[in-house]
């Protein structure tokens, strides 16, 4: 039984997984009235709510604390103060319970949680606020086939929405406005499998200032930005020869994006998977889920070769950290998806 902790940005969450089954997925989000996320304040939020979320998770999962075998933690990537708070909490709990810690990469967790939907080896279109990447596992690594060259898709949508006087988050509001809009020509930017949104953002803002209708702008925004994502995803499918597309990240809640992905997949003879909302947005169940896969593989490998995971030999990238090695376990705010040392597959 693995308890997972998520704390990369605004969400503090705890999820518990046993044998691939999610027993609970609890979270609390730091929000601001105006403007973006202030990392230090978000970290304070995490510190404030962590004990309560932990209790809630244990109750909801109907387990005893002593049943927990290990704690999985989102170690990377993210905002340093937030990651640190999660790590501090994980180490404290792990010491109390006498269990090891399994560090997990947040982006890889978004991909692997797709297994609960039936996807086995997908291309992931990871479309969240801060991240926009097309990721797949190939030749021993999780590779980024394409990504945004400037801002994340969610941040792009939220920035435009804020410019037009809508509150945060803008995504759901833009989706509503788009329903009664018609198309206006706006710039479409894709380079190979990479996309960019800042030109489109500037153009949309200018059109809004000139008095174009918000419905039409919302519609054109969605049709254009999502077509870019779908085109890049299709290239990644063609390039890798994979037959599954998985959607991840908060923007994946958008029903028009889901529909466009589905149509593209049908046309190529691929399968399309989208998890429920609670596993699309940042969540700790996915951290526990990947943590369990890594923990189990370590147990298997340890039986064969204990030495390989001896902390004194090679401290970087151990799969599982026991208390004697906690001082060697740190956050990794800038870890890239393709930096992940995959040794559990
Ligand atoms: P990460 O650290 O993984 O990048 P994040 O906080 O940046 O996380 P998420 O929590 O995954 O992002 O998602 C938040 C984003 O999802 C916001 O930008 C929000 O506007 C967007 N969003 C939510 N619902 C919708 C929707 N229906 N349509 C479009 N965007 C949406
Ligand atoms: Fe995320």
Coordinates of C-alpha atoms and ligand atoms in Angstrom, one line a residue:
X1 CA 0.0 0.0 0.0
X2 CA 1.5 3.3 -1.1
X3 CA 0.6 6.8 0.1
X4 CA 1.3 9.5 -2.5
X5 CA 1.9 13.2 -1.9
X6 CA 1.4 15.9 -4.6
X7 CA 2.8 19.4 -3.9
X8 CA 4.4 20.7 -7.2
X9 CA 2.3 23.9 -7.5
X10 CA -1.1 25.0 -6.1
X11 CA -2.4 21.6 -5.1
X12 CA -1.6 19.8 -1.9
X13 CA -2.9 16.3 -2.2
X14 CA -2.7 12.8 -0.7
X15 CA -3.8 9.6 -2.5
X16 CA -3.5 6.0 -1.4
X17 CA -3.1 3.1 -3.8
X18 CA -3.0 -0.6 -3.3
X19 CA -2.3 -3.1 -6.1
X20 CA -3.2 -0.5 -8.7
X21 CA -6.5 0.4 -7.0
X22 CA -7.1 3.9 -5.9
X23 CA -8.4 3.9 -2.3
X24 CA -8.6 7.7 -2.0
X25 CA -7.6 10.9 -3.7
X26 CA -7.9 14.0 -1.4
X27 CA -6.7 17.5 -2.2
X28 CA -6.9 21.1 -1.3
X29 CA -5.9 24.0 -3.6
X30 CA -4.3 27.3 -2.9
X31 CA -6.1 30.0 -4.7
X32 CA -5.6 33.7 -5.2
X33 CA -8.2 36.4 -5.8
X34 CA -6.1 38.2 -8.4
X35 CA -2.9 37.5 -10.3
X36 CA -0.9 34.3 -10.4
X37 CA 0.4 31.9 -7.9
X38 CA 2.9 33.2 -5.3
X39 CA 5.2 30.1 -4.6
X40 CA 6.0 31.0 -1.0
X41 CA 2.3 31.5 -0.1
X42 CA 1.3 28.3 -1.9
X43 CA 4.0 26.5 0.2
X44 CA 2.5 28.0 3.4
X45 CA -0.9 26.8 2.3
X46 CA 0.5 23.3 1.9
X47 CA 2.1 23.4 5.3
X48 CA -1.2 24.5 6.8
X49 CA -3.4 21.8 5.3
X50 CA -1.1 18.8 5.2
X51 CA -2.0 17.2 8.5
X52 CA -5.7 17.6 7.9
X53 CA -5.5 16.2 4.4
X54 CA -3.5 13.3 5.7
X55 CA -6.1 12.4 8.3
X56 CA -8.9 12.7 5.7
X57 CA -7.0 10.4 3.3
X58 CA -6.5 7.7 6.0
X59 CA -10.2 7.9 7.0
X60 CA -11.5 7.8 3.5
X61 CA -9.3 4.9 2.4
X62 CA -10.4 3.1 5.6
X63 CA -6.9 1.8 6.3
X64 CA -4.6 1.8 9.3
X65 CA -1.5 3.9 9.1
X66 CA 0.6 0.8 9.8
X67 CA -0.6 -0.7 6.5
X68 CA 1.3 1.8 4.5
X69 CA 4.4 0.3 2.9
X70 CA 6.0 3.4 1.4
X71 CA 5.4 7.1 0.7
X72 CA 5.6 8.3 -2.9
X73 CA 6.4 12.0 -3.4
X74 CA 6.3 14.3 -6.4
X75 CA 9.9 15.3 -6.4
X76 CA 9.9 17.1 -9.7
X77 CA 9.3 19.4 -11.6
X78 CA 7.6 22.3 -9.9
X79 CA 7.9 25.3 -7.7
X80 CA 10.8 24.9 -5.2
X81 CA 9.0 26.1 -2.1
X82 CA 6.0 23.9 -2.8
X83 CA 8.1 20.9 -3.5
X84 CA 10.2 21.5 -0.4
X85 CA 7.1 21.6 1.8
X86 CA 5.9 18.2 0.3
X87 CA 9.3 16.7 0.8
X88 CA 9.5 17.9 4.4
X89 CA 6.1 16.4 5.2
X90 CA 7.0 13.1 3.4
X91 CA 10.2 12.7 5.4
X92 CA 8.4 13.5 8.7
X93 CA 5.7 10.9 8.0
X94 CA 8.0 8.3 6.7
X95 CA 10.1 8.6 9.8
X96 CA 7.0 8.3 12.0
X97 CA 5.8 5.2 10.1
X98 CA 9.2 3.7 9.5
X99 CA 8.7 3.4 5.8
X100 CA 10.8 4.4 2.7
X101 CA 10.2 7.2 0.3
X102 CA 9.8 6.7 -3.5
X103 CA 10.5 9.9 -5.5
X104 CA 8.3 10.4 -8.6
X105 CA 8.3 12.8 -11.6
X106 CA 5.0 14.6 -11.8
X107 CA 4.8 14.6 -15.6
X108 CA 5.5 10.9 -15.9
X109 CA 2.8 10.3 -13.3
X110 CA 0.3 12.1 -15.5
X111 CA 1.2 9.6 -18.2
X112 CA 1.2 6.4 -16.1
X113 CA -2.1 7.1 -14.4
X114 CA -3.6 6.7 -17.9
X115 CA -3.4 2.9 -17.3
X116 CA -6.5 3.2 -15.2
X117 CA -8.4 4.2 -18.3
X118 CA -7.0 1.2 -20.2
X119 CA -4.2 2.9 -22.1
X120 CA -1.1 0.7 -22.0
X121 CA 1.6 2.6 -24.0
X122 CA 0.1 5.9 -25.1
X123 CA 1.3 9.2 -26.5
X124 CA 0.4 11.7 -23.7
X125 CA -0.9 15.1 -24.7
X126 CA -0.2 16.9 -21.4
X127 CA -2.2 20.1 -21.5
X128 CA -2.2 21.9 -18.1
X129 CA -1.8 25.5 -17.0
X130 CA 2.0 25.6 -16.8
X131 CA 2.8 22.6 -19.0
X132 CA 2.2 21.7 -22.6
X133 CA 4.1 18.7 -23.8
X134 CA 3.6 15.6 -25.9
X135 CA 5.3 12.8 -24.2
X136 CA 5.8 9.1 -24.9
X137 CA 7.9 6.2 -23.6
X138 CA 10.4 5.2 -26.3
X139 CA 13.8 3.4 -26.2
X140 CA 14.2 3.4 -22.5
X141 CA 13.1 7.0 -21.7
X142 CA 10.1 9.2 -21.5
X143 CA 10.7 11.5 -24.4
X144 CA 9.3 14.9 -25.1
X145 CA 8.3 14.8 -28.8
X146 CA 6.9 18.3 -28.8
X147 CA 6.1 21.1 -26.4
X148 CA 5.2 24.7 -26.2
X149 CA 8.0 27.1 -27.1
X150 CA 6.7 29.8 -24.9
X151 CA 3.7 29.6 -22.4
X152 CA 1.6 26.7 -21.4
X153 CA -1.8 26.3 -23.0
X154 CA -3.7 26.8 -19.7
X155 CA -1.7 29.9 -18.8
X156 CA -2.4 31.2 -22.3
X157 CA -6.1 30.7 -22.0
X158 CA -6.2 32.2 -18.4
X159 CA -4.2 35.3 -19.5
X160 CA -6.5 36.0 -22.3
X161 CA -9.6 35.5 -20.1
X162 CA -8.1 37.8 -17.5
X163 CA -7.5 40.4 -20.2
X164 CA -11.2 40.2 -21.0
X165 CA -12.2 40.7 -17.3
X166 CA -13.1 37.1 -16.6
X167 CA -11.9 35.6 -13.3
X168 CA -9.6 32.7 -12.8
X169 CA -9.6 30.0 -14.1
X170 CA -10.5 31.2 -17.5
X171 CA -10.6 27.8 -19.2
X172 CA -14.2 26.8 -18.3
X173 CA -15.5 30.4 -19.1
X174 CA -13.9 30.5 -22.5
X175 CA -15.4 27.1 -23.2
X176 CA -18.9 28.4 -22.4
X177 CA -18.5 31.5 -24.6
X178 CA -17.1 29.4 -27.4
X179 CA -20.3 27.5 -27.7
X180 CA -22.1 30.5 -29.4
X181 CA -19.1 31.9 -31.3
X182 CA -18.1 31.8 -35.0
X183 CA -14.6 31.6 -36.5
X184 CA -12.4 34.7 -37.0
X185 CA -9.0 34.2 -38.5
X186 CA -6.2 34.2 -36.0
X187 CA -2.5 33.0 -36.3
X188 CA -1.7 29.3 -36.1
X189 CA 1.8 28.5 -35.0
X190 CA 3.3 25.0 -35.2
X191 CA 6.9 24.0 -35.8
X192 CA 7.3 20.3 -36.3
X193 CA 5.8 19.0 -33.1
X194 CA 6.3 22.2 -31.1
X195 CA 3.7 24.9 -30.7
X196 CA 3.7 28.5 -29.5
X197 CA 0.9 30.6 -28.1
X198 CA 2.2 34.1 -27.4
X199 CA 1.6 35.4 -31.0
X200 CA -2.0 34.1 -30.8
X201 CA -2.4 35.7 -27.4
X202 CA -1.3 39.1 -28.6
X203 CA -3.6 38.9 -31.6
X204 CA -6.6 37.9 -29.6
X205 CA -6.0 40.7 -27.1
X206 CA -5.8 43.2 -29.9
X207 CA -9.0 41.9 -31.4
X208 CA -10.8 42.1 -28.1
X209 CA -9.6 45.7 -27.6
X210 CA -10.9 46.6 -31.0
X211 CA -14.3 45.3 -29.9
X212 CA -14.6 41.9 -31.5
X213 CA -17.1 39.6 -29.7
X214 CA -15.9 37.5 -26.8
X215 CA -17.9 34.5 -28.1
X216 CA -16.2 34.6 -31.5
X217 CA -12.8 35.1 -29.9
X218 CA -13.3 32.2 -27.5
X219 CA -14.4 30.0 -30.4
X220 CA -11.5 31.0 -32.6
X221 CA -9.0 30.6 -29.7
X222 CA -10.2 27.0 -29.0
X223 CA -10.4 25.9 -32.6
X224 CA -6.9 27.2 -33.3
X225 CA -5.0 26.4 -30.2
X226 CA -6.5 22.9 -29.9
X227 CA -5.9 22.2 -33.6
X228 CA -2.2 23.0 -33.0
X229 CA -2.1 20.5 -30.1
X230 CA -4.0 17.8 -32.1
X231 CA -1.8 18.2 -35.1
X232 CA 1.4 17.9 -33.0
X233 CA -0.1 14.9 -31.2
X234 CA -0.9 13.3 -34.5
X235 CA 2.7 13.7 -35.7
X236 CA 3.9 12.1 -32.5
X237 CA 1.6 9.1 -33.1
X238 CA 2.9 8.8 -36.6
X239 CA 6.5 9.2 -35.6
X240 CA 6.4 6.6 -32.7
X241 CA 3.9 4.2 -34.4
X242 CA 1.9 4.1 -31.2
X243 CA -1.8 3.4 -31.3
X244 CA -3.1 5.2 -28.2
X245 CA -3.5 8.9 -27.3
X246 CA -4.0 9.9 -23.7
X247 CA -5.1 13.3 -22.5
X248 CA -3.7 14.8 -19.3
X249 CA -3.7 18.1 -17.4
X250 CA -6.4 20.5 -16.5
X251 CA -7.1 21.8 -20.0
X252 CA -8.0 18.2 -20.8
X253 CA -11.3 18.9 -19.1
X254 CA -12.3 20.9 -22.2
X255 CA -14.9 18.9 -24.1
X256 CA -14.0 20.5 -27.4
X257 CA -10.4 19.5 -27.0
X258 CA -11.5 15.9 -26.1
X259 CA -13.8 15.8 -29.2
X260 CA -11.0 17.0 -31.5
X261 CA -8.6 14.4 -30.1
X262 CA -11.2 11.7 -30.5
X263 CA -11.9 12.6 -34.2
X264 CA -8.2 12.6 -35.0
X265 CA -7.8 9.2 -33.4
X266 CA -10.8 7.7 -35.1
X267 CA -9.4 8.9 -38.5
X268 CA -6.0 7.3 -37.8
X269 CA -7.4 4.1 -36.3
X270 CA -6.0 4.9 -32.8
X271 CA -7.7 4.7 -29.4
X272 CA -8.3 7.8 -27.4
X273 CA -8.3 7.8 -23.6
X274 CA -9.2 10.5 -21.2
X275 CA -9.3 10.0 -17.4
X276 CA -11.9 11.5 -15.1
X277 CA -11.5 15.1 -14.1
X278 CA -10.0 14.2 -10.7
X279 CA -7.1 12.4 -12.4
X280 CA -6.6 15.0 -15.1
X281 CA -5.8 17.9 -12.8
X282 CA -3.0 17.7 -10.4
X283 CA -3.6 14.9 -8.0
X284 CA -1.8 12.6 -5.6
X285 CA -3.5 9.4 -6.7
X286 CA -1.3 9.5 -9.8
X287 CA 1.8 10.0 -7.6
X288 CA 0.9 7.0 -5.4
X289 CA 0.0 5.0 -8.6
X290 CA 3.4 5.5 -10.2
X291 CA 5.1 5.2 -6.8
X292 CA 3.6 1.7 -6.4
X293 CA 4.9 0.6 -9.9
X294 CA 8.4 1.9 -9.0
X295 CA 8.3 0.4 -5.4
X296 CA 7.3 -3.0 -6.7
X297 CA 10.0 -3.0 -9.4
X298 CA 12.6 -2.2 -6.8
X299 CA 11.5 -5.1 -4.7
X300 CA 11.8 -7.4 -7.6
X301 CA 15.2 -6.1 -8.6
X302 CA 16.5 -6.0 -5.1
X303 CA 16.0 -9.7 -4.8
X304 CA 18.3 -10.1 -7.7
X305 CA 20.8 -7.4 -6.9
X306 CA 20.8 -5.7 -3.6
X307 CA 24.0 -3.8 -4.3
X308 CA 22.6 -1.9 -7.2
X309 CA 20.5 0.2 -4.9
X310 CA 23.1 0.6 -2.2
X311 CA 23.1 4.3 -1.4
X312 CA 26.9 4.4 -0.9
X313 CA 27.6 3.4 -4.4
X314 CA 25.3 5.5 -6.5
X315 CA 23.2 8.0 -4.7
X316 CA 21.6 9.7 -7.8
X317 CA 18.3 8.3 -8.9
X318 CA 17.8 5.5 -6.4
X319 CA 14.3 4.1 -6.8
X320 CA 13.6 3.8 -3.1
X321 CA 15.1 5.8 -0.2
X322 CA 15.3 4.3 3.3
X323 CA 15.7 6.6 6.4
X324 CA 19.4 6.3 6.5
X325 CA 19.5 7.9 3.0
X326 CA 16.9 10.6 3.5
X327 CA 19.6 13.3 3.7
X328 CA 20.5 12.4 0.1
X329 CA 16.9 12.8 -1.1
X330 CA 16.2 16.2 -2.4
X331 CA 13.7 18.0 -4.6
X332 CA 14.4 18.4 -8.3
X333 CA 12.5 21.6 -9.5
X334 CA 13.8 21.6 -13.0
X335 CA 14.0 18.0 -13.9
X336 CA 12.9 17.4 -17.4
X337 CA 10.8 14.5 -18.4
X338 CA 13.6 13.0 -20.5
X339 CA 16.0 13.4 -17.6
X340 CA 14.1 10.8 -15.6
X341 CA 16.3 7.8 -14.9
X342 CA 13.8 5.0 -15.8
X343 CA 15.0 1.9 -14.1
X344 CA 11.6 0.4 -13.2
X345 CA 10.5 -0.7 -16.7
Ligands
LIG1 P1 0.7 21.7 -13.7 O1 1.6 22.0 -12.6 O2 0.5 20.3 -14.0 O3 1.1 22.4 -15.0 P2 -1.4 23.5 -13.5 O4 -1.9 24.1 -12.3 O5 -0.6 24.4 -14.3 O6 -0.7 22.2 -13.3 P3 -3.9 22.0 -14.0 O7 -4.2 22.1 -12.5 O8 -3.6 20.7 -14.6 O9 -2.7 23.0 -14.3 O10 -5.0 22.8 -14.8 C1 -5.3 24.1 -14.7 C2 -5.7 24.7 -16.0 O11 -6.7 24.0 -16.6 C3 -6.1 26.2 -15.9 O12 -5.3 26.9 -16.8 C4 -7.5 26.2 -16.3 O13 -8.0 27.3 -17.0 C5 -7.6 25.0 -17.3 N1 -8.9 24.4 -17.4 C6 -9.7 23.9 -16.5 N2 -10.9 23.5 -17.1 C7 -10.8 23.9 -18.4 C8 -11.7 23.8 -19.5 N3 -12.9 23.3 -19.4 N4 -11.3 24.2 -20.7 C9 -10.0 24.7 -20.8 N5 -9.2 24.9 -19.8 C10 -9.6 24.4 -18.6
LIG2 FE1 0.2 18.5 -13.5

